[in-house]
CSV table of N, CA, C and O in Angstrom, one decimal:
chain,number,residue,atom,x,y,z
A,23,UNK,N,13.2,12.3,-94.5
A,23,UNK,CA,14.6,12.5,-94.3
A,23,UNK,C,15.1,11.2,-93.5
A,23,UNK,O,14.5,10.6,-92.7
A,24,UNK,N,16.3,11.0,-94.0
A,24,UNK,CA,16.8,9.4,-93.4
A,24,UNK,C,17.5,10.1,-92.2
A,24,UNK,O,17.9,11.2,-92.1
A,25,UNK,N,17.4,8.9,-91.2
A,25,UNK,CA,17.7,9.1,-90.1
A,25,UNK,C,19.4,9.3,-90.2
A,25,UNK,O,20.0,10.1,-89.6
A,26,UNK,N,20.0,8.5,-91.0
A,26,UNK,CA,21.5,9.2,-91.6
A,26,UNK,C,22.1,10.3,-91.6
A,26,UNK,O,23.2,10.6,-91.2
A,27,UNK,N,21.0,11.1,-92.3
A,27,UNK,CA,21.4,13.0,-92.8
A,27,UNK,C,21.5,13.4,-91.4
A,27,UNK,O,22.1,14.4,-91.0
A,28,UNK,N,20.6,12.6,-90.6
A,28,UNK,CA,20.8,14.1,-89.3
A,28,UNK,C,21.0,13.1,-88.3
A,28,UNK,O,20.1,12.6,-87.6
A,29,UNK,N,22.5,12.6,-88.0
A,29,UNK,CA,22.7,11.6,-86.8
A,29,UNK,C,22.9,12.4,-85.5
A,29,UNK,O,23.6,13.4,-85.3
A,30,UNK,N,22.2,11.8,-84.7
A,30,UNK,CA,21.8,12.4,-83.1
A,30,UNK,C,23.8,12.3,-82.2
A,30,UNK,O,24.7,11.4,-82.4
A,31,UNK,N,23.8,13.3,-81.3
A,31,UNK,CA,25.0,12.9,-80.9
A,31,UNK,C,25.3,11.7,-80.3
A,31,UNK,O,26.5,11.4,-80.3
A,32,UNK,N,24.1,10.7,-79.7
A,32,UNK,CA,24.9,9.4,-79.4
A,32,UNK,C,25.0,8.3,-80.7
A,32,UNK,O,25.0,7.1,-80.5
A,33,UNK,N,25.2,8.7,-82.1
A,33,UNK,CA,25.2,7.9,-83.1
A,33,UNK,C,25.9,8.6,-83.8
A,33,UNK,O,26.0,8.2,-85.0
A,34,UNK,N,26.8,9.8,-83.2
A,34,UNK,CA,28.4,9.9,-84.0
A,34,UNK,C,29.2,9.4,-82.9
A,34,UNK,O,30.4,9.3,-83.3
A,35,UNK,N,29.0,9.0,-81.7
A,35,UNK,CA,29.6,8.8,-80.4
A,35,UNK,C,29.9,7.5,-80.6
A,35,UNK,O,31.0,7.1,-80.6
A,36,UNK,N,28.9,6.5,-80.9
A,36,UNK,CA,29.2,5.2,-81.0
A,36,UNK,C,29.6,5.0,-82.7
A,36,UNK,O,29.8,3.8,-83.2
A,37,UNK,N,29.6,6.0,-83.6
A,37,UNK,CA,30.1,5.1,-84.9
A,37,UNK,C,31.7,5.9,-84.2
A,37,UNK,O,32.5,5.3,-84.8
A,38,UNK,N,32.0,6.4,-83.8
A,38,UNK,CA,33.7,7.2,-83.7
A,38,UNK,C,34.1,6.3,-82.6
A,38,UNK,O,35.1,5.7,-83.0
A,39,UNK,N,33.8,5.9,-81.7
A,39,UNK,CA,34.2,4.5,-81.4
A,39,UNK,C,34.6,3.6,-81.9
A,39,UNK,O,35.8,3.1,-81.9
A,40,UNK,N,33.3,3.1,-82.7
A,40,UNK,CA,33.8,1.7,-83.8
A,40,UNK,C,34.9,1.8,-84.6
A,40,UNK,O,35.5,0.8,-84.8
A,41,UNK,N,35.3,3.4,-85.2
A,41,UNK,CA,35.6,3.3,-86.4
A,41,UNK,C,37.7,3.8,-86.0
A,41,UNK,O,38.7,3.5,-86.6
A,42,UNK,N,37.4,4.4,-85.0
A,42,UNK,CA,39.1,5.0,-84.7
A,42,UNK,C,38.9,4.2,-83.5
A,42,UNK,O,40.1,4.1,-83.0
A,43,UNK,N,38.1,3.4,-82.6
A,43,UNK,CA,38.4,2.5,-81.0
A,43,UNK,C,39.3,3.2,-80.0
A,43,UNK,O,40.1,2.9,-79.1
A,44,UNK,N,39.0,4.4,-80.4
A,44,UNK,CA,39.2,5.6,-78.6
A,44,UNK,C,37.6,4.8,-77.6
A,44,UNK,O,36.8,4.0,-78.1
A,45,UNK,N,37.6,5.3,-76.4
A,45,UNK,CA,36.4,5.2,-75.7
A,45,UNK,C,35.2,5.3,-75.3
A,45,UNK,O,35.4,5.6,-74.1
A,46,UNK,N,34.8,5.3,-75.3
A,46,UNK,CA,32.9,6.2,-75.2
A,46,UNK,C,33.3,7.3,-74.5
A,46,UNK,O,33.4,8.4,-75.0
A,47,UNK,N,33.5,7.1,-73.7
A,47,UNK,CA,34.1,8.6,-73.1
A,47,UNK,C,34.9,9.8,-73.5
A,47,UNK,O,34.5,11.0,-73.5
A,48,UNK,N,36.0,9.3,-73.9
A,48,UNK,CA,37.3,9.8,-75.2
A,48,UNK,C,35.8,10.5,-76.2
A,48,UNK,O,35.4,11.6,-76.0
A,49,UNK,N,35.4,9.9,-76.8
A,49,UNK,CA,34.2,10.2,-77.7
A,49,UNK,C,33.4,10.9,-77.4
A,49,UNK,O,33.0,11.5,-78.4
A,50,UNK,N,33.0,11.4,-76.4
A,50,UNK,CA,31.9,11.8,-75.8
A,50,UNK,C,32.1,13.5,-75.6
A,50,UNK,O,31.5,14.5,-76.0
A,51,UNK,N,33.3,13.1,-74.7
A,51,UNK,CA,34.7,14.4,-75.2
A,51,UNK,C,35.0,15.0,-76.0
A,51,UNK,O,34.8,16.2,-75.9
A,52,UNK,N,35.5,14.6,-77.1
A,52,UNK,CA,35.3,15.4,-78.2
A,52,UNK,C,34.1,15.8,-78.9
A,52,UNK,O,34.1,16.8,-79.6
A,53,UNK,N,33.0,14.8,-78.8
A,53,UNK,CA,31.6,15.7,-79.5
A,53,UNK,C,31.6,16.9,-78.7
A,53,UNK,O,31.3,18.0,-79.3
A,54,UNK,N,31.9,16.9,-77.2
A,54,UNK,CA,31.1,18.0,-76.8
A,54,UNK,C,32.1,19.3,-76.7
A,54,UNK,O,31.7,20.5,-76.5
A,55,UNK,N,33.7,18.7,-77.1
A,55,UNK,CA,34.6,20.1,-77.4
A,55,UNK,C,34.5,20.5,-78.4
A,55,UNK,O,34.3,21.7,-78.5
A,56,UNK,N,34.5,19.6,-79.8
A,56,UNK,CA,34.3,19.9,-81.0
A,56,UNK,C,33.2,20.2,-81.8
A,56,UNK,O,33.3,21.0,-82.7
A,57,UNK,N,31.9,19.4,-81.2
A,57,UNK,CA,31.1,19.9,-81.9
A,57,UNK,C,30.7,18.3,-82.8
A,57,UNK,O,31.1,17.2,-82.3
A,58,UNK,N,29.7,18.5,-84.2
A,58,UNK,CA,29.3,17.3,-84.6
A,58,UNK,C,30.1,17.0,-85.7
A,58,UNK,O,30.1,15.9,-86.4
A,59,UNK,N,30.9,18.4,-86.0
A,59,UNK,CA,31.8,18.5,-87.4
A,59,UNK,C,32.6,16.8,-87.8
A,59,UNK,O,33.6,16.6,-87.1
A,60,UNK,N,32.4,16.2,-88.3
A,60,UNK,CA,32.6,14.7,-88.1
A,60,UNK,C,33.9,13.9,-88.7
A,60,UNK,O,34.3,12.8,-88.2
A,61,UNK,N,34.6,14.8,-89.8
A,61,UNK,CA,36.1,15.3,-89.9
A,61,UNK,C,37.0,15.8,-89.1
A,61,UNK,O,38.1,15.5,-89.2
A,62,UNK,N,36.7,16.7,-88.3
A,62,UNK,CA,37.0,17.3,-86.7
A,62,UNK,C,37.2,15.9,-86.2
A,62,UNK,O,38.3,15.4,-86.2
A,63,UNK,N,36.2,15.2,-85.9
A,63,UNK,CA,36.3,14.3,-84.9
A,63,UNK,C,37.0,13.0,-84.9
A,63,UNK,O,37.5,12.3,-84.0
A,64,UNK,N,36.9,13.0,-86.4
A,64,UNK,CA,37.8,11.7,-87.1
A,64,UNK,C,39.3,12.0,-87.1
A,64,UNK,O,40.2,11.1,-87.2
A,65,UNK,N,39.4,13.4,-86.9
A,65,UNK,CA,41.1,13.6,-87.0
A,65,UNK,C,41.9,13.6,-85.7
A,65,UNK,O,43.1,13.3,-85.4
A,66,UNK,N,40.6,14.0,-84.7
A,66,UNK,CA,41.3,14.3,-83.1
A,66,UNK,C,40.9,12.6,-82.4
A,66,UNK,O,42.1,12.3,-82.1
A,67,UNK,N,40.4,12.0,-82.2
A,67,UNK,CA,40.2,10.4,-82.3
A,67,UNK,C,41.4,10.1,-82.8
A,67,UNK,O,42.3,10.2,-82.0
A,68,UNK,N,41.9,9.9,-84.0
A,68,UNK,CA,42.9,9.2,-84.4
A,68,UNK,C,44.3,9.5,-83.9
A,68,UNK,O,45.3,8.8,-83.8
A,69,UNK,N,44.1,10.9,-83.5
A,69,UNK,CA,45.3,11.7,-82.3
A,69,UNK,C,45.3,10.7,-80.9
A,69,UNK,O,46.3,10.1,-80.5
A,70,UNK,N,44.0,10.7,-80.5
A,70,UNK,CA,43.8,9.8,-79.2
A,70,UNK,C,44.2,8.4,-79.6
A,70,UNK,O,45.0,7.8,-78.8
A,71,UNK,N,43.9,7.9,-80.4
A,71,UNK,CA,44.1,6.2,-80.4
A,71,UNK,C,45.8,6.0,-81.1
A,71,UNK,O,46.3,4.9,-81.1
A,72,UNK,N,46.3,7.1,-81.6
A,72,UNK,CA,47.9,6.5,-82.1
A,72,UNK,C,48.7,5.9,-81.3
A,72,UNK,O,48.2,6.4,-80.3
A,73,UNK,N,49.4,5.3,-80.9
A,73,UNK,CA,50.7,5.2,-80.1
A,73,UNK,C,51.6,6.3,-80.6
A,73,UNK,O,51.9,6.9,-81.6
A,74,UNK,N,52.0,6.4,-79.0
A,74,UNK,CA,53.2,7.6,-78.3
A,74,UNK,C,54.2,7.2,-79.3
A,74,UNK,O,54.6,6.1,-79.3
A,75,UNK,N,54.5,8.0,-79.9
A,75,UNK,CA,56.0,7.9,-80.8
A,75,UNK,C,57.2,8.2,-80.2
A,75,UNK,O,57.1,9.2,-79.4
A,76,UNK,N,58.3,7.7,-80.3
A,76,UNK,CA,59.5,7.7,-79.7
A,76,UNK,C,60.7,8.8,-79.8
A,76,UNK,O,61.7,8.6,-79.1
């Protein structure tokens, strides 16, 4: 099994970083409210990193 199919939580933590640039922390946060569901995480990240709308 590739190490891909089953990524460990510090290797959805640092690609959700890279990929939306919320924080390691911000990131860390949501794995552990959300879970590893990785669409969850991609959607609530992109909540964190938008700018405040007016």
């Amino acid at each position: 099994m590739a190490e891909r199919d089953n990524p460990t939580q510090d290797d959805l933590v640092k690609r959700l970083v890279q990929e939306t640039g919320i924080s390691e922390a911000q990131a860390r946060e949501l794995v552990h409210l959300i879970g590893l569901d990785w669409s969850s995480l991609v959607r609530e990240a992109k909540l964190i990193a938008s700018p405040p709308r007016d």
